XYZ file of C-alpha atoms in Angstrom:
773
model
C 9.257 -4.816 -8.208
C 8.821 -5.322 -4.472
C 5.796 -7.368 -3.464
C 3.953 -4.477 -1.904
C 4.399 -2.354 -5.021
C 7.018 -0.236 -3.297
C 10.427 0.668 -4.576
C 13.844 1.321 -3.191
C 15.823 -0.182 -0.374
C 19.380 -0.682 0.705
C 22.292 1.643 0.074
C 20.610 4.127 -2.241
C 18.297 5.189 0.584
C 20.993 5.494 3.249
C 21.053 9.283 3.346
C 17.338 9.375 3.998
C 17.457 6.471 6.443
C 19.985 8.248 8.670
C 17.942 11.422 8.717
C 14.518 10.062 9.457
C 14.846 6.420 10.609
C 11.876 5.373 8.482
C 12.281 2.909 5.582
C 12.220 5.043 2.410
C 10.001 2.588 0.555
C 7.353 3.190 3.228
C 7.361 6.870 2.239
C 8.209 7.163 -1.472
C 6.521 4.184 -3.071
C 6.653 3.197 -6.766
C 9.271 5.856 -7.480
C 11.003 3.774 -10.146
C 7.828 4.086 -12.275
C 7.194 7.766 -11.510
C 6.096 9.772 -14.546
C 5.433 13.282 -13.311
C 6.079 15.343 -10.179
C 4.850 18.494 -8.488
C 5.741 20.112 -5.190
C 4.124 22.544 -2.760
C 6.469 24.069 -0.197
C 4.995 26.042 2.664
C 6.602 27.650 5.671
C 7.262 24.407 7.542
C 5.880 21.529 5.449
C 6.699 20.238 1.988
C 4.030 18.367 0.034
C 5.199 16.217 -2.863
C 2.793 14.878 -5.499
C 3.768 12.306 -8.095
C 2.054 10.043 -10.565
C 3.367 6.549 -11.154
C 2.369 3.361 -12.863
C 1.795 0.359 -10.613
C 2.103 -3.211 -11.786
C -0.175 -5.635 -10.058
C -1.571 -9.096 -10.641
C -5.139 -9.644 -11.832
C -7.059 -12.901 -12.139
C -8.496 -13.252 -15.666
C -11.138 -15.756 -16.738
C -11.893 -17.043 -20.223
C -13.904 -19.842 -21.779
C -12.117 -23.000 -22.802
C -11.640 -23.632 -26.499
C -14.110 -26.462 -27.139
C -13.277 -26.881 -30.840
C -11.652 -30.303 -30.381
C -13.270 -31.648 -27.230
C -16.646 -32.500 -25.770
C -18.028 -29.365 -24.132
C -20.139 -31.425 -21.789
C -17.351 -33.204 -19.931
C -18.439 -33.473 -16.318
C -15.030 -33.004 -14.795
C -14.326 -29.804 -16.700
C -14.613 -26.437 -14.913
C -16.727 -23.813 -16.733
C -13.742 -21.594 -17.567
C -10.025 -21.287 -17.041
C -8.275 -18.788 -14.758
C -4.987 -17.103 -15.510
C -3.077 -14.540 -13.489
C -1.728 -11.640 -15.527
C 0.192 -8.460 -14.856
C -1.670 -5.205 -15.389
C -0.496 -1.630 -15.164
C -2.639 1.027 -13.509
C -2.023 4.649 -12.565
C -1.612 5.853 -9.004
C -1.249 9.301 -7.467
C 1.041 9.588 -4.444
C 1.123 12.502 -2.009
C 3.763 12.726 0.686
C 3.846 15.442 3.344
C 6.987 15.975 5.410
C 8.718 18.638 7.460
C 11.010 21.078 5.634
C 13.784 19.941 7.987
C 14.101 16.857 5.782
C 13.875 18.556 2.385
C 17.509 18.065 1.355
C 17.596 14.381 2.309
C 14.231 13.808 0.588
C 15.346 15.560 -2.597
C 18.519 13.421 -2.609
C 16.454 10.280 -2.275
C 14.009 11.350 -5.029
C 16.913 12.163 -7.366
C 18.437 8.709 -6.815
C 15.138 7.053 -7.739
C 13.873 9.187 -10.619
C 14.266 6.528 -13.285
C 12.758 7.147 -16.740
C 10.718 10.073 -15.483
C 8.909 12.124 -18.103
C 9.281 15.236 -15.952
C 11.619 17.813 -17.426
C 9.943 20.691 -15.630
C 8.678 20.353 -12.061
C 5.548 22.301 -11.151
C 6.021 24.078 -7.825
C 3.742 26.228 -5.720
C 3.794 27.825 -2.264
C 6.264 30.314 -0.835
C 9.010 27.687 -0.849
C 8.781 27.453 -4.648
C 10.702 30.737 -4.556
C 12.771 30.085 -1.434
C 13.988 26.608 -2.475
C 13.934 27.065 -6.272
C 17.727 26.929 -6.652
C 18.058 23.954 -4.291
C 15.399 21.937 -6.189
C 16.919 22.732 -9.594
C 20.398 21.838 -8.357
C 19.391 18.601 -6.645
C 16.973 17.265 -9.254
C 18.491 18.854 -12.372
C 15.022 19.978 -13.390
C 13.603 23.379 -14.247
C 11.144 24.713 -11.644
C 7.918 26.167 -13.070
C 6.182 28.250 -10.373
C 2.385 27.933 -10.278
C -0.140 30.395 -8.835
C -0.939 29.384 -5.264
C -4.664 30.185 -5.399
C -5.245 28.388 -8.718
C -3.537 25.290 -7.320
C -5.563 25.384 -4.099
C -8.876 25.540 -5.960
C -7.920 22.813 -8.432
C -6.861 20.609 -5.527
C -10.011 21.326 -3.527
C -12.300 20.520 -6.473
C -10.381 17.297 -7.101
C -10.668 15.898 -3.553
C -14.316 16.932 -3.187
C -15.135 15.141 -6.435
C -13.132 11.952 -5.838
C -13.089 11.307 -2.069
C -16.667 10.816 -0.806
C -15.878 11.522 2.871
C -13.419 14.351 2.311
C -15.314 17.125 4.103
C -16.371 17.088 7.739
C -18.064 19.215 10.364
C -16.237 19.449 13.688
C -18.369 19.368 16.851
C -16.299 19.462 20.019
C -17.695 17.344 22.826
C -20.194 15.450 20.703
C -19.747 11.799 19.816
C -18.335 11.559 17.236
C -16.591 14.943 17.050
C -15.996 14.470 13.301
C -19.163 14.286 11.197
C -18.385 13.526 7.572
C -20.470 14.986 4.800
C -21.638 13.098 1.740
C -20.365 15.069 -1.224
C -23.044 16.686 -3.324
C -23.200 15.714 -7.016
C -22.182 19.307 -7.674
C -20.081 20.977 -5.002
C -20.445 24.432 -6.560
C -20.681 27.201 -5.578
C -18.727 27.372 -2.329
C -16.410 29.633 -0.371
C -12.807 28.535 0.220
C -11.070 30.241 3.121
C -7.346 29.541 3.081
C -5.617 30.490 6.318
C -1.868 30.670 5.962
C 0.177 33.617 7.164
C -2.826 35.757 6.235
C -6.328 34.871 5.058
C -7.517 34.548 1.458
C -11.223 34.198 0.681
C -12.205 32.798 -2.697
C -15.628 32.237 -4.238
C -15.532 29.080 -6.368
C -18.281 28.805 -8.986
C -17.138 26.025 -11.354
C -14.105 23.814 -12.018
C -12.330 26.724 -13.693
C -14.152 29.864 -12.568
C -13.281 31.398 -9.231
C -12.783 34.863 -7.832
C -10.677 36.202 -4.982
C -13.237 38.289 -3.059
C -11.400 39.295 0.098
C -9.016 38.440 2.855
C -7.209 39.679 5.910
C -3.655 40.179 7.111
C -4.728 38.708 10.476
C -4.144 34.980 10.063
C -1.857 32.139 11.072
C 1.209 34.351 10.896
C -0.444 36.801 13.297
C -1.161 34.025 15.785
C 2.410 32.774 15.472
C 4.005 36.225 15.707
C 1.938 37.617 18.579
C 2.107 34.241 20.294
C 5.902 34.315 20.161
C 5.906 37.828 21.673
C 3.450 36.896 24.425
C 4.794 33.478 25.400
C 8.405 33.486 24.100
C 7.442 30.241 22.299
C 8.821 30.207 18.760
C 7.265 26.965 17.443
C 3.779 27.050 15.938
C 2.744 23.590 17.155
C 3.982 24.374 20.676
C 1.762 27.458 20.666
C -1.233 25.338 19.692
C -0.343 22.874 22.436
C -0.211 25.701 24.986
C -3.581 27.003 23.759
C -5.169 23.563 24.145
C -4.376 23.690 27.901
C -5.331 27.323 28.545
C -8.386 29.104 29.989
C -9.162 32.174 27.885
C -11.644 33.544 30.462
C -8.703 34.383 32.715
C -7.522 36.902 30.088
C -10.627 37.886 28.104
C -13.407 40.129 29.380
C -16.679 38.209 29.110
C -20.209 39.599 28.847
C -20.934 38.455 32.422
C -17.883 40.430 33.623
C -19.523 43.632 32.328
C -23.219 43.031 32.982
C -23.134 40.582 35.899
C -26.400 38.643 36.074
C -28.199 41.274 33.952
C -26.841 39.686 30.713
C -29.774 37.261 30.795
C -32.306 40.067 30.475
C -30.401 41.225 27.380
C -30.689 37.754 25.813
C -26.906 37.293 25.796
C -24.781 34.382 26.966
C -22.571 35.350 29.889
C -19.668 33.367 28.400
C -19.478 35.455 25.221
C -16.202 37.310 24.776
C -16.888 41.036 25.090
C -13.216 42.013 24.727
C -10.259 39.817 23.792
C -7.416 40.373 26.284
C -9.738 42.821 28.114
C -8.572 41.781 31.595
C -4.889 42.262 30.838
C -5.138 46.073 31.215
C -6.591 46.059 34.740
C -5.505 42.790 36.378
C -2.458 42.804 38.649
C -1.751 39.073 38.218
C 0.664 37.444 35.780
C -1.107 35.500 33.056
C 0.021 31.990 32.171
C 1.410 31.251 28.717
C -1.415 28.746 28.233
C -4.140 31.330 28.956
C -2.515 33.934 26.704
C -2.168 31.452 23.842
C -5.796 30.345 24.247
C -7.075 33.935 24.271
C -5.023 34.736 21.174
C -6.252 31.645 19.339
C -9.859 32.557 20.143
C -9.327 36.131 18.969
C -7.813 35.161 15.619
C -10.220 32.271 14.978
C -13.324 34.309 15.895
C -12.174 37.101 13.627
C -11.628 34.708 10.699
C -14.973 32.996 11.350
C -16.879 36.284 11.377
C -15.114 37.495 8.238
C -15.876 34.229 6.404
C -19.489 34.366 7.554
C -19.970 37.944 6.286
C -18.525 37.060 2.871
C -20.677 33.918 2.670
C -23.814 35.953 3.446
C -22.812 38.670 0.998
C -22.483 36.119 -1.813
C -25.471 33.949 -0.732
C -23.354 30.873 -0.004
C -24.080 28.383 2.762
C -20.914 26.238 2.608
C -17.470 27.430 3.641
C -14.446 25.139 3.370
C -11.484 26.028 5.569
C -7.920 24.997 4.879
C -4.346 26.102 5.180
C -1.396 26.000 7.546
C -3.412 27.463 10.446
C -5.987 24.625 10.548
C -4.076 21.361 10.171
C -6.861 19.425 11.911
C -6.236 21.173 15.226
C -9.328 20.682 17.453
C -9.253 24.057 19.285
C -8.915 25.973 16.007
C -11.717 24.053 14.286
C -13.980 24.365 17.310
C -13.537 28.148 17.575
C -14.060 28.762 13.840
C -17.149 26.523 13.869
C -18.575 28.349 16.896
C -17.920 31.721 15.274
C -19.577 30.749 11.972
C -22.627 29.299 13.781
C -22.965 32.329 16.036
C -22.710 35.007 13.379
C -24.790 33.178 10.737
C -27.415 31.897 13.241
C -26.694 28.408 11.934
C -27.369 29.231 8.265
C -23.749 28.846 7.107
C -21.824 25.619 7.599
C -18.117 25.512 8.474
C -16.503 22.513 6.745
C -12.979 21.169 7.058
C -11.093 18.802 4.763
C -9.285 15.566 5.571
C -6.568 16.324 3.015
C -6.506 20.115 3.129
C -2.718 20.037 3.487
C -2.423 18.517 -0.005
C -4.647 20.897 -1.959
C -1.789 22.995 -3.342
C 0.317 19.962 -4.300
C -2.660 18.280 -6.001
C -3.454 21.482 -7.904
C 0.172 21.923 -9.000
C 0.250 18.323 -10.194
C -2.998 18.747 -12.148
C -1.630 21.917 -13.787
C 1.385 19.945 -14.988
C -0.646 16.953 -16.161
C -3.331 18.730 -18.196
C -2.345 16.927 -21.414
C -3.290 13.614 -19.702
C -6.773 14.932 -18.845
C -6.707 13.592 -15.255
C -10.193 15.049 -14.674
C -11.771 12.739 -17.250
C -11.143 9.798 -14.925
C -12.518 8.954 -11.527
C -10.074 8.270 -8.717
C -10.424 6.572 -5.356
C -8.415 6.732 -2.166
C -6.280 3.654 -1.622
C -6.665 2.910 2.086
C -3.698 0.512 2.091
C -1.241 3.301 1.274
C -2.790 6.310 3.040
C -2.237 7.659 6.534
C -5.365 8.445 8.498
C -6.641 11.831 9.640
C -4.837 13.017 12.786
C -2.404 10.094 12.609
C 0.904 10.617 10.826
C 2.433 7.280 9.894
C -0.208 5.185 11.706
C 1.684 1.975 10.862
C 4.528 2.983 13.206
C 4.748 2.374 16.905
C 4.852 5.600 18.997
C 8.652 5.548 19.513
C 9.290 5.172 15.783
C 6.766 7.893 15.044
C 8.507 10.330 17.380
C 11.797 9.776 15.581
C 10.429 9.750 12.057
C 8.907 13.211 11.905
C 5.424 14.029 10.688
C 5.228 11.976 7.503
C 1.745 11.794 6.117
C 0.721 9.813 3.037
C -2.198 9.846 0.601
C -2.523 7.481 -2.349
C -5.230 7.477 -5.007
C -5.841 4.921 -7.749
C -7.125 5.850 -11.175
C -10.254 3.978 -12.182
C -10.718 2.841 -15.735
C -13.945 4.743 -16.351
C -15.765 7.694 -14.780
C -18.146 6.944 -11.910
C -21.491 8.749 -11.654
C -24.774 8.659 -9.712
C -27.407 6.059 -10.470
C -30.003 8.173 -12.347
C -32.787 6.466 -10.352
C -31.720 7.920 -6.980
C -34.559 10.025 -5.597
C -32.238 12.711 -4.226
C -28.521 12.185 -4.969
C -27.523 15.039 -2.637
C -29.025 13.318 0.424
C -28.151 9.716 -0.522
C -26.000 7.929 2.076
C -24.977 4.410 1.009
C -24.162 3.069 4.468
C -26.870 1.913 6.866
C -24.828 2.260 10.077
C -22.094 4.812 10.782
C -19.620 2.989 13.038
C -17.915 6.290 13.813
C -21.139 7.154 15.635
C -22.247 3.750 16.935
C -19.631 2.646 19.493
C -21.247 -0.729 20.237
C -21.456 -1.696 16.559
C -17.925 -0.385 15.975
C -16.488 -2.579 18.740
C -18.321 -5.629 17.406
C -17.322 -5.216 13.743
C -13.669 -4.379 14.426
C -13.415 -7.531 16.563
C -15.265 -9.489 13.878
C -12.769 -8.417 11.199
C -9.832 -9.163 13.508
C -11.124 -12.667 14.198
C -11.684 -13.308 10.484
C -8.093 -12.370 9.621
C -6.616 -15.883 10.055
C -9.187 -17.270 7.639
C -8.481 -14.582 5.041
C -4.717 -15.215 5.291
C -5.274 -18.968 4.894
C -7.538 -18.391 1.888
C -5.018 -16.009 0.272
C -2.160 -18.551 0.566
C -4.370 -21.405 -0.712
C -5.348 -19.348 -3.782
C -1.732 -19.308 -5.018
C -0.436 -22.883 -4.490
C 2.390 -22.424 -7.005
C 3.845 -19.308 -5.393
C 6.968 -19.706 -3.249
C 6.424 -16.407 -1.417
C 2.624 -16.530 -0.958
C 2.893 -17.243 2.797
C 5.355 -14.388 3.291
C 3.156 -11.920 1.379
C 0.062 -13.130 3.244
C 1.835 -12.449 6.555
C 2.663 -8.904 5.373
C -0.998 -8.466 4.433
C -2.037 -9.653 7.900
C 0.268 -7.156 9.607
C -0.833 -4.247 7.419
C -4.552 -4.873 7.845
C -4.179 -5.572 11.568
C -2.403 -2.213 11.966
C -5.206 -0.467 10.063
C -7.783 -2.037 12.385
C -5.847 -0.854 15.462
C -5.661 2.681 14.045
C -9.441 2.590 13.540
C -10.017 1.364 17.101
C -8.341 4.515 18.419
C -9.334 6.902 15.619
C -12.504 5.638 13.951
C -12.636 8.864 11.896
C -9.172 8.275 10.347
C -10.451 7.530 6.811
C -13.788 9.313 6.912
C -16.980 7.732 8.233
C -16.190 4.214 9.465
C -18.602 1.627 8.063
C -18.725 -2.093 7.356
C -18.196 -1.094 3.713
C -14.989 0.823 4.454
C -13.646 -2.083 6.565
C -14.303 -4.497 3.683
C -12.825 -2.109 1.110
C -9.702 -1.559 3.239
C -9.222 -5.318 3.419
C -9.520 -5.638 -0.370
C -7.018 -2.785 -0.856
C -4.539 -4.494 1.485
C -4.957 -7.854 -0.292
C -4.264 -6.193 -3.636
C -1.280 -4.410 -2.120
C 0.410 -7.769 -1.557
C -0.634 -9.292 -4.880
C -3.654 -11.314 -3.825
C -6.031 -9.992 -6.503
C -8.706 -12.665 -6.109
C -8.245 -15.171 -3.238
C -11.627 -16.755 -4.069
C -11.021 -17.282 -7.822
C -10.647 -21.081 -7.531
C -13.597 -21.331 -5.133
C -15.786 -19.347 -7.549
C -14.647 -21.474 -10.508
C -15.637 -24.661 -8.673
C -18.926 -23.232 -7.325
C -19.936 -21.960 -10.768
C -19.177 -25.367 -12.312
C -21.263 -27.226 -9.721
C -24.198 -24.793 -9.989
C -24.276 -24.895 -13.808
C -24.760 -28.678 -13.678
C -27.898 -28.127 -11.548
C -29.394 -25.291 -13.632
C -31.654 -27.327 -15.948
C -33.016 -29.435 -13.083
C -33.920 -26.275 -11.122
C -35.598 -24.705 -14.180
C -37.617 -27.875 -14.926
C -38.901 -28.034 -11.349
C -39.857 -24.324 -11.457
C -41.637 -24.673 -14.813
C -43.708 -27.549 -13.415
C -45.248 -25.261 -10.757
C -48.394 -23.156 -11.046
C -47.886 -19.393 -11.541
C -48.390 -18.251 -7.940
C -46.446 -21.158 -6.470
C -43.596 -20.453 -8.917
C -43.295 -16.796 -7.849
C -42.691 -17.797 -4.213
C -40.277 -20.559 -5.289
C -38.297 -18.035 -7.367
C -37.987 -15.657 -4.425
C -36.986 -18.507 -2.089
C -34.417 -19.539 -4.681
C -32.993 -16.001 -4.729
C -32.776 -16.010 -0.934
C -31.328 -19.540 -0.693
C -28.713 -18.614 -3.291
C -27.750 -15.642 -1.165
C -26.858 -17.986 1.703
C -23.739 -19.025 -0.273
C -21.519 -16.201 0.924
C -17.935 -17.104 1.824
C -17.565 -13.709 3.466
C -19.950 -14.731 6.277
C -18.286 -16.870 8.972
C -21.483 -18.759 9.823
C -21.699 -19.867 6.175
C -18.011 -20.468 5.464
C -17.867 -22.740 8.540
C -20.737 -24.809 7.098
C -19.250 -24.888 3.582
C -15.808 -25.882 4.894
C -17.170 -28.683 7.117
C -19.914 -30.011 4.771
C -18.942 -30.028 1.076
C -22.345 -31.623 0.284
C -24.229 -28.543 1.566
C -26.261 -27.415 -1.461
C -29.219 -25.427 -2.780
C -31.923 -27.529 -1.111
C -30.069 -27.495 2.247
C -29.833 -23.688 1.997
C -33.610 -23.433 1.424
C -34.194 -25.396 4.610
C -31.962 -22.953 6.532
C -34.202 -19.994 5.612
C -36.554 -18.462 8.155
C -40.174 -19.499 7.641
C -42.659 -16.785 6.682
C -43.540 -14.285 7.953
C -39.985 -13.098 7.404
C -38.168 -10.507 9.495
C -39.040 -7.904 6.835
C -41.806 -9.274 4.636
C -43.549 -7.394 1.863
C -43.812 -10.439 -0.394
C -47.617 -10.277 -0.581
C -47.374 -6.719 -1.892
C -44.802 -7.872 -4.499
C -47.014 -10.783 -5.595
C -49.932 -8.386 -6.053
C -47.707 -6.140 -8.219
C -46.730 -9.122 -10.406
C -50.417 -9.604 -11.256
C -50.290 -6.193 -12.947
C -48.511 -5.159 -16.155
C -44.851 -6.184 -16.628
C -42.051 -3.789 -15.757
C -40.347 -2.141 -18.715
C -36.791 -2.840 -17.567
C -35.285 -4.301 -14.380
C -31.814 -3.401 -13.122
C -30.488 -6.265 -10.977
C -27.354 -5.976 -8.817
C -26.053 -9.540 -8.381
C -24.088 -10.727 -5.352
C -22.264 -14.078 -5.083
C -20.910 -16.533 -7.636
C -22.110 -20.099 -7.948
C -25.496 -21.077 -6.515
C -26.463 -17.433 -5.886
C -26.153 -16.046 -9.411
C -26.820 -19.288 -11.350
C -29.637 -20.964 -9.384
C -31.033 -17.857 -7.657
C -30.637 -14.830 -9.929
C -30.811 -16.361 -13.430
C -34.148 -18.203 -12.875
C -35.560 -14.908 -11.543
C -34.136 -13.073 -14.597
C -35.659 -15.711 -16.868
C -39.100 -15.195 -15.314
C -38.885 -11.404 -15.819
C -37.831 -11.923 -19.450
C -40.785 -14.275 -19.984
C -43.089 -11.517 -18.701
C -41.702 -9.128 -21.343
C -39.374 -7.187 -19.005
C -35.906 -6.285 -20.255
C -33.116 -6.999 -17.759
C -29.823 -5.248 -17.041
C -27.685 -7.573 -14.889
C -24.951 -5.600 -13.118
C -21.922 -7.342 -11.589
C -18.721 -6.090 -9.961
C -15.983 -4.855 -12.286
C -13.313 -6.379 -10.048
C -13.211 -9.212 -7.504
C -14.191 -8.982 -3.835
C -14.765 -12.055 -1.649
C -16.716 -14.615 -3.717
C -18.853 -11.996 -5.484
C -19.458 -12.711 -9.152
C -17.480 -10.426 -11.446
C -18.606 -9.026 -14.775
C -16.148 -11.211 -16.731
C -17.352 -14.335 -14.877
C -20.984 -13.391 -15.505
C -20.366 -13.250 -19.273
C -19.146 -16.874 -19.280
C -21.905 -18.031 -16.933
C -24.531 -16.384 -19.175
C -22.993 -18.006 -22.253
C -23.172 -21.455 -20.617
C -26.768 -20.899 -19.443
C -27.782 -19.651 -22.920
C -26.500 -22.932 -24.383
C -28.999 -24.755 -22.103
C -31.956 -22.372 -22.091
C -33.796 -20.893 -25.113
C -35.330 -18.011 -23.083
C -31.933 -16.671 -21.971
C -30.399 -17.427 -25.397
C -33.046 -15.400 -27.251
C -32.885 -12.505 -24.758
C -29.106 -12.204 -25.108
C -29.320 -12.367 -28.910
C -32.092 -9.736 -29.078
C -30.472 -7.384 -26.528
C -33.276 -7.798 -23.973
C -30.771 -9.189 -21.444
C -27.712 -7.005 -21.001
C -24.734 -7.744 -18.780
C -22.838 -4.717 -17.488
C -20.186 -3.858 -14.907
C -20.877 -1.699 -11.876
C -17.465 0.028 -11.746
C -17.037 -1.346 -8.196
C -14.737 -3.936 -6.631
C -16.485 -3.977 -3.269
C -18.813 -6.432 -1.500
C -21.005 -3.387 -0.820
C -22.664 -0.969 -3.232
C -22.405 2.802 -3.497
C -25.121 3.982 -5.900
C -23.426 7.384 -6.195
C -20.278 5.833 -7.734
C -21.363 3.589 -10.586
C -19.884 3.028 -14.024
C -20.971 5.739 -16.449
C -21.926 3.106 -19.056
C -24.379 1.528 -16.615
C -25.994 4.905 -15.901
C -26.387 5.604 -19.633
C -28.023 2.199 -20.170
C -30.451 2.704 -17.262
C -31.608 5.981 -18.859
C -31.842 4.583 -22.388
C -33.837 1.507 -21.355
C -36.095 3.354 -18.925
C -35.448 1.046 -15.964
C -38.444 1.040 -13.610
C -37.431 -1.725 -11.185
C -34.188 -2.051 -9.202
C -33.359 -5.355 -7.489
C -30.546 -5.301 -4.922
C -29.624 -8.640 -3.364
C -27.191 -9.621 -0.676
C -26.293 -8.572 2.847
C -23.495 -6.218 1.733
C -25.538 -4.483 -0.972
C -29.011 -4.437 0.597
C -28.387 -4.373 4.375
C -24.934 -2.885 5.117
C -25.586 -0.442 2.264
C -28.767 0.842 0.578
C -31.229 -0.438 3.183
C -32.601 3.112 3.436
C -31.776 4.190 -0.146
C -34.737 6.052 -1.682
C -35.269 5.468 -5.416
C -37.512 7.045 -8.034
C -38.826 3.652 -9.120
C -39.937 0.370 -7.562
C -37.240 -1.573 -5.743
C -36.657 -4.972 -4.204
C -34.046 -5.346 -1.478
C -33.440 -8.960 -0.500
C -30.954 -10.611 1.829
C -30.444 -13.436 4.269
C -28.877 -12.313 7.559
C -25.813 -14.543 8.003
C -24.399 -12.844 11.091
C -25.865 -13.697 14.513
C -25.031 -10.341 16.118
C -26.599 -8.361 13.274
C -29.655 -10.643 13.184
C -30.199 -10.114 16.907
C -29.771 -6.350 16.528
C -32.432 -6.341 13.802
C -34.753 -8.384 16.034
C -34.286 -11.734 14.321
C -31.949 -14.715 14.353
C -29.401 -16.332 12.052
C -30.765 -16.855 8.494
C -33.598 -14.375 9.004
C -34.925 -13.005 5.724
C -35.176 -9.418 4.501
C -37.663 -9.010 1.639
C -38.304 -5.319 1.208
C -40.464 -4.197 -1.724
C -40.758 -0.416 -1.992
C -42.822 1.816 -4.246
C -41.920 5.519 -4.423
C -44.516 7.958 -3.105
C -46.592 9.570 -5.833
């Protein structure tokens, strides 16, 4: 297995190499473990979908066996770490030009090892046109699938699993792409597929949809008439001509008919009164650009009006557009959007999809994989292996890209359990996890991209240090550096490439790239050491807290939570201190904290609430390992338990930075229980429950949490949510509205962010919120 999880190189890929000058393992990854295939062949593009298993390394922790040794040995770490191989499922989607279909089929055939596919699901017109070629090349039977069924299945799948799949296009605004947060239920909606003609489908549920109309005037009409008018035979060349044209030179506008009187009629003078209206009376020759632009406006306006009428007729306010005609082309999207807004008076929304080109291939794959129940799992886009919107093969330099053809990649990883909304969200449909949209905020975008670039050397160094026994760690770390650097450059030029750009998505992309090169947990040894050191201090911290009066203790507990949150290796200001001063500890961190009044300070309100009845159940989202969780969170948990409040402690399912993971929290809790009767009794009686969030991110998306956690929150009647840490409570969820009381706490460990919020380094956020009655 190649280090990056890719397969194939050398002589077996020669036929493909000569045709497209792009390394085959950059296109068809993990082919040697491919299990099932599907294909969607359109007029000019082929979309291949396949499912493969991916082996990758994971860091596992487990308690030492203390049966024959003294459990209290000072030099002993709290648990042992082992690195194991795990197998997960991944969906791959590759889009390429039909020009390369024979070479690609040859390459796929050479690498289809142990595939379970005996029949290949195929959809699109090419499923008929290339049926014999596919069967001959791959020695598989082709099973043709209904195009519309595949499109709807694919559309439902991406809307459910990719949070920033859909976007509104607003030409001239900044940003032009505005991504929509997916509703908990996307139904009902209208899907308008614009290929050669137009199909309009009303989608009511996962499996119930109805073709309600269409038109023969679609992409094929634009192509055909465009070829007659301009003598240009290539579709993309026509679009390029249109992008440079002035339609008003060809079209008759309202102002051409009414002159200045159009204002008294309440009409805009720039409205098209008649497409191509001037061509009958003008003596001049029209340019190809103007003709193409006029034609594009005519077709797009017609489709927009048709879609709008059907949406109104069926009382729908969301219309998703896809198909060969769209392909993310700005002029097309702008005209359709304008048409929908004009004819619906803003009541119907035109939405486009980042991966609309894959809908048919995804649907065909799902049809062929029904026995595996792919819909029972949640999936997430893997940023390390996916091309960005409007950027085919973003990893390539421009000269390579020109030679390679329009290859476009999407990869999705299967998650172990379904992800759902936190039941305590006030309004899941309007919840946005991220506090700042960097797609929108140019100043913040420039700062954070530079920040992540400057941190790259440190991450590479940490990754190599985490695997001292590996002979190729430095080489893999260098590959990680190059991959992530390239992603950051893509995002500098196209911040919309992977949906809304946020601090969360930059962190998640980095984690995906680290995993790609087998660095599953660069901070595992750091966390092991930090947890060991903090556990030795636990009893001393508890004794000093118990010696305080009630009111004094409440403030000390909160300060302990905040001081613990200082220990964040992901923050440069902190990692510099921790690297240079190994003696820096809990008390030093307390002295770093801003004095009250804090930057955001509702502590007095919280103290007043604590004088009332205890909460029924608190859900606490923990942040960092070591001092944070052991000396900050657990004493706070212990106090809540003593008040009679049940506690659900939620930790990441997988590693990210030095965040505590669920498996680490189990061992930490076990060690604390051995020292503390309050925690021991609560664990035994089920009043303290440790659960996983379903996330492997330093940030927190409350709309994508482990289903088991959501069930527990309902069953226990949680009435307090505590979110701690800069990633979880500032970068995300700062504005999250909940149906119960909430505490959002963090220490600002970034000078630029502190200044932007009106504070300074180590300013404190203590935000206690009570929902409106």
